[in-house]
Amino acid sequence: MVQGGQSLGRQTRLIFYLGFSFRTMAQHNLFAALRAAFPSDLDGTAVETDTGLLYSWRDLDRATAMVANLLQSLDLPAGSRIAAHTEKSVEAMVLYLATLRAGYVYLPLNTAYQSAEVEYFVGNAEPAVVVCASRNFGWVSKIAFKAGTQYVFTLDEDRTGSLLDRAAQQIDVHTVAPRQDDDLAAIVYTSGTTGRSKGAMLSHGNLRSNAEVLKDYWGWQKGDVLIHALPIFHVHGLFVAIHGALLNGSKMVWMGKFEPRAVLAHMAQATVFMGVPTLYVRLLAEPGLTAEATRTMRLFIAGSAPLLLETFKEWTARTGHTILERYGMSETVMLTSNPYTADARFEYQSERRGATVGFPLPGVSLRVAGEGDAPLAEGEIGGIQVRGPNVFAGYWRMPEKTAEEFTADGFFRTGDVGKVDARGYVHIVGRSKDLIISGGYNVYPAEIEGYINELPGVAESALVGVPHPDFGEVGVAVVIAKPGADPQASAIMAALKQQLANFKIPKHCVVVAELPRNAMGKVQKNLLRAQYQALFS
Ligand code: MCA
Ligand code: AMP
C-alpha cells in the first residue's frame, strides 16, 4: 500500500503524480472520476474474462494511457469523434476509456450494423478515427474515408490489430485531458420514429453525475464484483455497467457474449448482475438457477425493456432475490429506479415492486403530462417528461429535432407513456413513439418499413410488435403487393438480412391483400397487433 510521506519508488511516484493531476486539472473529465476510484492496490484484478485473462487496475491505467497517447499523437481537431465498430473485448472498453481520457468523443456502433447503417452513422457523425474488426476493414474503411475519416484502425477480440500495434509504441503515462461538465463525451445513436437515426449527445457531466447517483442509490460496496454480460455498444452495458463497477473500484467478470450457463458458473464469485429481461428469461430456463447458485449475489438489476411481472415473481421464487427494475434512455442515461434498501423513514417506499420502474433518481425531475404539456394528477396516464443533470444536450446536428423534443420549461419528452401511483412509483404503460423493443434492442418500424417498401413487388408494409416468450417483443411484417406482383415472404426476409442488423429482421412476414385503415386512410396498427398477438405464444 502506498502512503503519503514514505519513500516512493518509480511506480508509486507515478501513481502519486497521476492522483495529483486528476484532482487539480481534470476533475470534470469522467475518466478522471473513474480513475480516482481505482483501488490503491493497482495490482489487484480489475477484469477477469470468461476466457481466463486477468487485467489488473495498473493494466487498465497503462493501456488507457497508451491508447490516449496514440489518439493525441494524431493531432485531431478538438471534439473529434472516435467511432468503434468492434466486438466486445476488454480492449474495446479500453478504447472507450482512452477516448474519454484524451478528451475526444466516443461513438459506439453495434457490430450487427450492416454497411447501409454504418454508412449513415459515419456520414452523419464524421468521425476522425474509426476502429473496426480486421475482417470488416475493407468495407468499413471505404465508407469511412468517403466520409472524411482520417484514420481507420483495426481491433479484434484476440487482442490483435493496428490500434494496439500503434498504441504499443506509446508511453504508458498520460495526463487526463481537462474537460468541463458540458463537454461532449459520447454520441449514442437512437433510431428515429420518422426519418433517420439521431445522435444523442451525452456530456461528461451527464454521464458522471448519473454514475455517481447510481453508486449511492444501488448501494455499491467494497468487495462487489459485477458480472458484465451485456454488449458494450449501448447505454446499459457501456455506461451503466462499466461506470458502476469502475466508480466503485469493483472487479468485473467479463463475458464476451451472454451464455446463461457461463453466467451461472461465475455467480459464486460475484455480487452484482445487470441484464435486459431476455437475459433473466434465459437464466430462468436453466435448472442450475437456484438460491444456492445465487448465494453470494447482492443485487440483480433489470432494464432496457419491460420486465414481465411473471419473470419478476418467478425470479424471487427460484432464487430468493428480488430483481431491481430501473428505467432509462440513450438520451438520459438512468432516470428512475426501484429502491435498493429498506429505509425506515420511508418504509412504504422501500419495496422493489414488479411492473414498476421505481422512483425518479435523486436530481431527476419527472412528470406525467397530457395535451399541451399540462401536468397530470397522480394516477393519470400521459407522456413521461424528465429534467436533470443526466439529460442530454440535444441531438447531433439536429437543432430542430432537439427543439421539438423539449418543452418550453426544459423537460425532455421521453415518448414513453406512464403514470405515477399514490406511493410515488413510476409505471410505464406504453409508448407514444412507434417502437419495438426486442431483447433489449430498439427496432423502429418506420426504418424497417422503408427498406421493405423498396423491395421489388412491394407496394406498402407495416411492422408491428407482438409478444415473444424470449425477446419480450418481436416484429411482424405485414406486406401488400404491387398490382400484378407476387413478392414472397421468404425473399423479403432474405433481402432484409442483407441490409439490416440481425436483431431488426422481423421474426415473421406475411403478404396480405390489404391493411386495415381508419377513415383518414392511416394503417391501424393496433388491429394488426391484435391479429398477430398470439403468433409466438
Ligand atoms: C439476436 N437476435 C435478435 C436479438 N438478438 N432478434 C431480436 N431481438 C434481439 N435482441 C437474432 C439473432 O440474430 C438470430 O437470428 C436470432 O435472433 C437468435 O439469436 P440468439 O443466438 O438467440 O441471440 P443472441 O446472440 O443470444 O442475443 C440475444 C441477446 C442479445 C443476448 C438477448 O440480443 C442482447 O445482448 N441483448 C441486449 C441488448 C442491450 O444491451 N440493450 C440495451 C440497450 P438468426 O438466427 O436469423 O441469425 S441500452 C437501453 O435500452 C437503455 C437506455 C436502457 O434503459 O438500458
Ligand atoms: P433506447 O432507445 O435504447 O435509449 O431505449 C430507451 C427506451 O427503452 C425507453 O424510452 C423505454 O421505452 C425503454 N425502457 C428502458 N427501460 C425500461 C423499463 N425498465 N421498462 C420499460 N421500458 C424501458
Short mmCIF file of N, CA, C and O in Angstrom, two decimals, residues 447-526:
data_model
loop_
_atom_site.label_atom_id
_atom_site.label_comp_id
_atom_site.label_asym_id
_atom_site.label_seq_id
_atom_site.Cartn_x
_atom_site.Cartn_y
_atom_site.Cartn_z
N GLU A 447 -38.21 2.55 -40.00
CA GLU A 447 -36.96 2.23 -40.70
C GLU A 447 -37.11 0.93 -41.48
O GLU A 447 -36.75 0.85 -42.66
N ILE A 448 -37.67 -0.09 -40.84
CA ILE A 448 -37.77 -1.41 -41.49
C ILE A 448 -38.78 -1.33 -42.65
O ILE A 448 -38.54 -1.87 -43.73
N GLU A 449 -39.89 -0.63 -42.41
CA GLU A 449 -40.90 -0.48 -43.47
C GLU A 449 -40.27 0.20 -44.68
O GLU A 449 -40.55 -0.16 -45.83
N GLY A 450 -39.41 1.18 -44.44
CA GLY A 450 -38.75 1.88 -45.54
C GLY A 450 -37.97 0.91 -46.41
O GLY A 450 -38.02 0.97 -47.65
N TYR A 451 -37.24 0.00 -45.75
CA TYR A 451 -36.46 -1.00 -46.51
C TYR A 451 -37.39 -1.95 -47.27
O TYR A 451 -37.16 -2.29 -48.42
N ILE A 452 -38.46 -2.41 -46.59
CA ILE A 452 -39.37 -3.38 -47.23
C ILE A 452 -40.03 -2.73 -48.45
O ILE A 452 -40.14 -3.35 -49.52
N ASN A 453 -40.44 -1.48 -48.29
CA ASN A 453 -41.16 -0.82 -49.38
C ASN A 453 -40.31 -0.62 -50.63
O ASN A 453 -40.84 -0.43 -51.72
N GLU A 454 -39.00 -0.66 -50.46
CA GLU A 454 -38.10 -0.51 -51.62
C GLU A 454 -37.93 -1.81 -52.39
O GLU A 454 -37.38 -1.83 -53.49
N LEU A 455 -38.38 -2.92 -51.81
CA LEU A 455 -38.12 -4.23 -52.45
C LEU A 455 -39.05 -4.43 -53.64
O LEU A 455 -40.17 -3.91 -53.67
N PRO A 456 -38.59 -5.20 -54.65
CA PRO A 456 -39.38 -5.41 -55.85
C PRO A 456 -40.75 -6.02 -55.53
O PRO A 456 -40.83 -6.94 -54.71
N GLY A 457 -41.78 -5.49 -56.14
CA GLY A 457 -43.12 -6.06 -56.00
C GLY A 457 -43.87 -5.63 -54.75
O GLY A 457 -45.02 -6.01 -54.56
N VAL A 458 -43.21 -4.82 -53.89
CA VAL A 458 -43.88 -4.42 -52.65
C VAL A 458 -44.51 -3.04 -52.83
O VAL A 458 -43.86 -2.09 -53.28
N ALA A 459 -45.82 -2.95 -52.47
CA ALA A 459 -46.49 -1.65 -52.56
C ALA A 459 -46.37 -0.91 -51.22
O ALA A 459 -46.07 0.27 -51.18
N GLU A 460 -46.59 -1.64 -50.15
CA GLU A 460 -46.62 -1.00 -48.84
C GLU A 460 -46.41 -2.05 -47.75
O GLU A 460 -46.61 -3.25 -48.00
N SER A 461 -46.03 -1.60 -46.56
CA SER A 461 -45.85 -2.57 -45.47
C SER A 461 -46.11 -1.92 -44.12
O SER A 461 -46.08 -0.69 -44.00
N ALA A 462 -46.34 -2.76 -43.14
CA ALA A 462 -46.49 -2.27 -41.76
C ALA A 462 -45.78 -3.27 -40.86
O ALA A 462 -45.95 -4.49 -41.01
N LEU A 463 -44.95 -2.76 -39.94
CA LEU A 463 -44.28 -3.64 -38.99
C LEU A 463 -44.88 -3.40 -37.62
O LEU A 463 -44.96 -2.25 -37.17
N VAL A 464 -45.32 -4.47 -36.98
CA VAL A 464 -45.90 -4.32 -35.64
C VAL A 464 -45.18 -5.23 -34.66
O VAL A 464 -44.66 -6.30 -35.04
N GLY A 465 -45.18 -4.82 -33.40
CA GLY A 465 -44.55 -5.63 -32.35
C GLY A 465 -45.57 -6.54 -31.70
O GLY A 465 -46.68 -6.11 -31.40
N VAL A 466 -45.20 -7.81 -31.51
CA VAL A 466 -46.09 -8.75 -30.83
C VAL A 466 -45.30 -9.45 -29.71
O VAL A 466 -44.07 -9.52 -29.78
N PRO A 467 -46.02 -9.95 -28.70
CA PRO A 467 -45.30 -10.59 -27.58
C PRO A 467 -44.50 -11.82 -28.03
O PRO A 467 -44.92 -12.54 -28.94
N HIS A 468 -43.35 -12.01 -27.37
CA HIS A 468 -42.49 -13.16 -27.70
C HIS A 468 -41.91 -13.69 -26.39
O HIS A 468 -41.45 -12.90 -25.56
N PRO A 469 -41.93 -15.00 -26.19
CA PRO A 469 -41.51 -15.53 -24.89
C PRO A 469 -40.05 -15.28 -24.56
O PRO A 469 -39.69 -15.16 -23.38
N ASP A 470 -39.18 -15.17 -25.56
CA ASP A 470 -37.76 -14.99 -25.30
C ASP A 470 -37.36 -13.51 -25.39
O ASP A 470 -36.79 -12.95 -24.46
N PHE A 471 -37.69 -12.88 -26.51
CA PHE A 471 -37.26 -11.49 -26.74
C PHE A 471 -38.23 -10.46 -26.16
O PHE A 471 -37.98 -9.26 -26.29
N GLY A 472 -39.33 -10.89 -25.55
CA GLY A 472 -40.29 -9.95 -24.98
C GLY A 472 -41.26 -9.45 -26.04
O GLY A 472 -42.46 -9.55 -25.90
N GLU A 473 -40.68 -8.92 -27.10
CA GLU A 473 -41.46 -8.38 -28.21
C GLU A 473 -40.65 -8.61 -29.48
O GLU A 473 -39.42 -8.49 -29.44
N VAL A 474 -41.32 -8.94 -30.58
CA VAL A 474 -40.60 -9.06 -31.87
C VAL A 474 -41.46 -8.45 -32.97
O VAL A 474 -42.67 -8.27 -32.81
N GLY A 475 -40.83 -8.17 -34.10
CA GLY A 475 -41.54 -7.53 -35.21
C GLY A 475 -42.18 -8.55 -36.15
O GLY A 475 -41.59 -9.58 -36.45
N VAL A 476 -43.40 -8.22 -36.58
CA VAL A 476 -44.07 -8.99 -37.63
C VAL A 476 -44.32 -8.03 -38.79
O VAL A 476 -44.90 -6.95 -38.59
N ALA A 477 -43.87 -8.40 -39.99
CA ALA A 477 -44.04 -7.53 -41.15
C ALA A 477 -45.27 -7.96 -41.94
O ALA A 477 -45.39 -9.14 -42.31
N VAL A 478 -46.17 -7.02 -42.19
CA VAL A 478 -47.37 -7.30 -42.97
C VAL A 478 -47.23 -6.49 -44.27
O VAL A 478 -47.07 -5.26 -44.22
N VAL A 479 -47.25 -7.20 -45.39
CA VAL A 479 -46.84 -6.59 -46.66
C VAL A 479 -47.97 -6.67 -47.69
O VAL A 479 -48.69 -7.66 -47.77
N ILE A 480 -48.09 -5.61 -48.49
CA ILE A 480 -49.06 -5.59 -49.59
C ILE A 480 -48.27 -5.58 -50.90
O ILE A 480 -47.29 -4.84 -51.02
N ALA A 481 -48.71 -6.38 -51.85
CA ALA A 481 -48.00 -6.47 -53.14
C ALA A 481 -48.46 -5.35 -54.08
O ALA A 481 -49.58 -4.84 -53.96
N LYS A 482 -47.59 -5.00 -55.03
CA LYS A 482 -47.99 -4.09 -56.11
C LYS A 482 -48.93 -4.84 -57.03
O LYS A 482 -48.82 -6.08 -57.15
N PRO A 483 -49.84 -4.17 -57.69
CA PRO A 483 -50.75 -4.88 -58.59
C PRO A 483 -49.98 -5.75 -59.58
O PRO A 483 -49.00 -5.30 -60.18
N GLY A 484 -50.37 -7.00 -59.66
CA GLY A 484 -49.75 -7.92 -60.61
C GLY A 484 -48.47 -8.57 -60.10
O GLY A 484 -47.95 -9.51 -60.71
N ALA A 485 -47.94 -8.09 -58.98
CA ALA A 485 -46.68 -8.66 -58.46
C ALA A 485 -46.99 -9.74 -57.42
O ALA A 485 -48.09 -9.80 -56.87
N ASP A 486 -46.00 -10.59 -57.16
CA ASP A 486 -46.21 -11.69 -56.21
C ASP A 486 -44.97 -11.84 -55.30
O ASP A 486 -44.28 -12.87 -55.34
N PRO A 487 -44.66 -10.82 -54.49
CA PRO A 487 -43.45 -10.93 -53.65
C PRO A 487 -43.62 -12.04 -52.62
O PRO A 487 -44.70 -12.22 -52.06
N GLN A 488 -42.55 -12.79 -52.38
CA GLN A 488 -42.60 -13.90 -51.43
C GLN A 488 -42.03 -13.46 -50.08
O GLN A 488 -41.00 -12.77 -50.02
N ALA A 489 -42.70 -13.90 -49.02
CA ALA A 489 -42.25 -13.54 -47.67
C ALA A 489 -40.79 -13.95 -47.45
O ALA A 489 -39.99 -13.19 -46.89
N SER A 490 -40.43 -15.15 -47.94
CA SER A 490 -39.07 -15.63 -47.70
C SER A 490 -38.04 -14.75 -48.42
O SER A 490 -36.96 -14.47 -47.89
N ALA A 491 -38.40 -14.27 -49.63
CA ALA A 491 -37.47 -13.41 -50.37
C ALA A 491 -37.34 -12.06 -49.67
O ALA A 491 -36.25 -11.46 -49.63
N ILE A 492 -38.43 -11.59 -49.09
CA ILE A 492 -38.39 -10.30 -48.37
C ILE A 492 -37.46 -10.41 -47.17
O ILE A 492 -36.58 -9.58 -46.96
N MET A 493 -37.62 -11.51 -46.42
CA MET A 493 -36.77 -11.71 -45.24
C MET A 493 -35.30 -11.82 -45.65
O MET A 493 -34.42 -11.24 -45.01
N ALA A 494 -35.05 -12.57 -46.72
CA ALA A 494 -33.66 -12.77 -47.17
C ALA A 494 -33.05 -11.43 -47.59
O ALA A 494 -31.90 -11.14 -47.27
N ALA A 495 -33.85 -10.62 -48.28
CA ALA A 495 -33.33 -9.32 -48.73
C ALA A 495 -33.03 -8.41 -47.53
O ALA A 495 -32.02 -7.70 -47.52
N LEU A 496 -33.88 -8.46 -46.51
CA LEU A 496 -33.66 -7.61 -45.33
C LEU A 496 -32.39 -8.02 -44.60
O LEU A 496 -31.64 -7.18 -44.09
N LYS A 497 -32.14 -9.34 -44.56
CA LYS A 497 -30.94 -9.83 -43.86
C LYS A 497 -29.66 -9.29 -44.49
O LYS A 497 -28.63 -9.16 -43.82
N GLN A 498 -29.73 -9.00 -45.80
CA GLN A 498 -28.55 -8.45 -46.48
C GLN A 498 -28.27 -7.02 -46.04
O GLN A 498 -27.16 -6.53 -46.16
N GLN A 499 -29.32 -6.33 -45.59
CA GLN A 499 -29.17 -4.89 -45.41
C GLN A 499 -29.21 -4.39 -43.97
O GLN A 499 -28.75 -3.29 -43.70
N LEU A 500 -29.80 -5.19 -43.09
CA LEU A 500 -30.06 -4.68 -41.74
C LEU A 500 -29.40 -5.52 -40.65
O LEU A 500 -29.18 -6.72 -40.83
N ALA A 501 -29.18 -4.89 -39.51
CA ALA A 501 -28.68 -5.61 -38.33
C ALA A 501 -29.62 -6.77 -38.01
O ALA A 501 -30.85 -6.62 -38.14
N ASN A 502 -29.06 -7.91 -37.58
CA ASN A 502 -29.88 -9.12 -37.41
C ASN A 502 -31.06 -8.94 -36.45
O ASN A 502 -32.12 -9.49 -36.67
N PHE A 503 -30.89 -8.14 -35.40
CA PHE A 503 -31.99 -8.02 -34.44
C PHE A 503 -33.17 -7.22 -35.00
O PHE A 503 -34.24 -7.19 -34.40
N LYS A 504 -32.96 -6.54 -36.16
CA LYS A 504 -34.06 -5.76 -36.76
C LYS A 504 -34.89 -6.60 -37.73
O LYS A 504 -35.93 -6.14 -38.21
N ILE A 505 -34.43 -7.81 -38.04
CA ILE A 505 -35.15 -8.64 -39.01
C ILE A 505 -36.46 -9.12 -38.38
O ILE A 505 -36.44 -9.72 -37.29
N PRO A 506 -37.60 -8.88 -39.05
CA PRO A 506 -38.87 -9.36 -38.47
C PRO A 506 -38.79 -10.86 -38.25
O PRO A 506 -38.14 -11.58 -39.00
N LYS A 507 -39.46 -11.33 -37.21
CA LYS A 507 -39.42 -12.77 -36.94
C LYS A 507 -40.51 -13.49 -37.75
O LYS A 507 -40.56 -14.71 -37.78
N HIS A 508 -41.36 -12.71 -38.41
CA HIS A 508 -42.40 -13.31 -39.25
C HIS A 508 -42.80 -12.28 -40.30
O HIS A 508 -42.80 -11.08 -40.03
N CYS A 509 -43.12 -12.78 -41.52
CA CYS A 509 -43.52 -11.87 -42.59
C CYS A 509 -44.70 -12.49 -43.33
O CYS A 509 -44.67 -13.69 -43.65
N VAL A 510 -45.74 -11.71 -43.58
CA VAL A 510 -46.89 -12.22 -44.35
C VAL A 510 -47.23 -11.22 -45.45
O VAL A 510 -47.14 -10.00 -45.25
N VAL A 511 -47.65 -11.76 -46.60
CA VAL A 511 -48.13 -10.89 -47.68
C VAL A 511 -49.66 -11.01 -47.67
O VAL A 511 -50.20 -12.13 -47.71
N VAL A 512 -50.34 -9.88 -47.55
CA VAL A 512 -51.81 -9.91 -47.44
C VAL A 512 -52.42 -9.00 -48.52
O VAL A 512 -51.71 -8.23 -49.18
N ALA A 513 -53.76 -9.10 -48.67
CA ALA A 513 -54.42 -8.34 -49.72
C ALA A 513 -54.56 -6.87 -49.36
O ALA A 513 -54.40 -5.99 -50.19
N GLU A 514 -54.85 -6.62 -48.08
CA GLU A 514 -54.96 -5.21 -47.69
C GLU A 514 -54.67 -5.00 -46.20
O GLU A 514 -54.74 -5.94 -45.41
N LEU A 515 -54.36 -3.75 -45.87
CA LEU A 515 -54.07 -3.40 -44.47
C LEU A 515 -55.30 -2.69 -43.89
O LEU A 515 -55.97 -1.92 -44.62
N PRO A 516 -55.62 -2.92 -42.62
CA PRO A 516 -56.76 -2.21 -42.03
C PRO A 516 -56.46 -0.71 -41.91
O PRO A 516 -55.35 -0.34 -41.51
N ARG A 517 -57.41 0.11 -42.28
CA ARG A 517 -57.18 1.57 -42.24
C ARG A 517 -58.34 2.28 -41.56
O ARG A 517 -59.46 1.80 -41.60
N ASN A 518 -58.02 3.44 -40.98
CA ASN A 518 -59.10 4.25 -40.39
C ASN A 518 -59.67 5.18 -41.46
O ASN A 518 -59.22 5.16 -42.62
N ALA A 519 -60.63 6.01 -41.04
CA ALA A 519 -61.32 6.89 -42.01
C ALA A 519 -60.34 7.82 -42.72
O ALA A 519 -60.58 8.22 -43.86
N MET A 520 -59.22 8.14 -42.05
CA MET A 520 -58.23 9.04 -42.66
C MET A 520 -57.28 8.28 -43.59
O MET A 520 -56.38 8.87 -44.16
N GLY A 521 -57.45 6.96 -43.66
CA GLY A 521 -56.58 6.16 -44.53
C GLY A 521 -55.32 5.68 -43.82
O GLY A 521 -54.45 5.06 -44.43
N LYS A 522 -55.18 5.98 -42.50
CA LYS A 522 -53.98 5.59 -41.76
C LYS A 522 -54.05 4.11 -41.37
O LYS A 522 -55.13 3.63 -40.97
N VAL A 523 -52.94 3.41 -41.49
CA VAL A 523 -52.93 1.98 -41.14
C VAL A 523 -53.20 1.82 -39.64
O VAL A 523 -52.57 2.51 -38.82
N GLN A 524 -54.14 0.95 -39.32
CA GLN A 524 -54.49 0.74 -37.90
C GLN A 524 -53.61 -0.37 -37.33
O GLN A 524 -53.98 -1.55 -37.33
N LYS A 525 -52.47 0.05 -36.82
CA LYS A 525 -51.51 -0.95 -36.31
C LYS A 525 -52.05 -1.69 -35.11
O LYS A 525 -51.69 -2.85 -34.88
N ASN A 526 -52.92 -1.05 -34.34
CA ASN A 526 -53.48 -1.74 -33.17
C ASN A 526 -54.26 -2.99 -33.60
O ASN A 526 -54.21 -4.03 -32.95
#
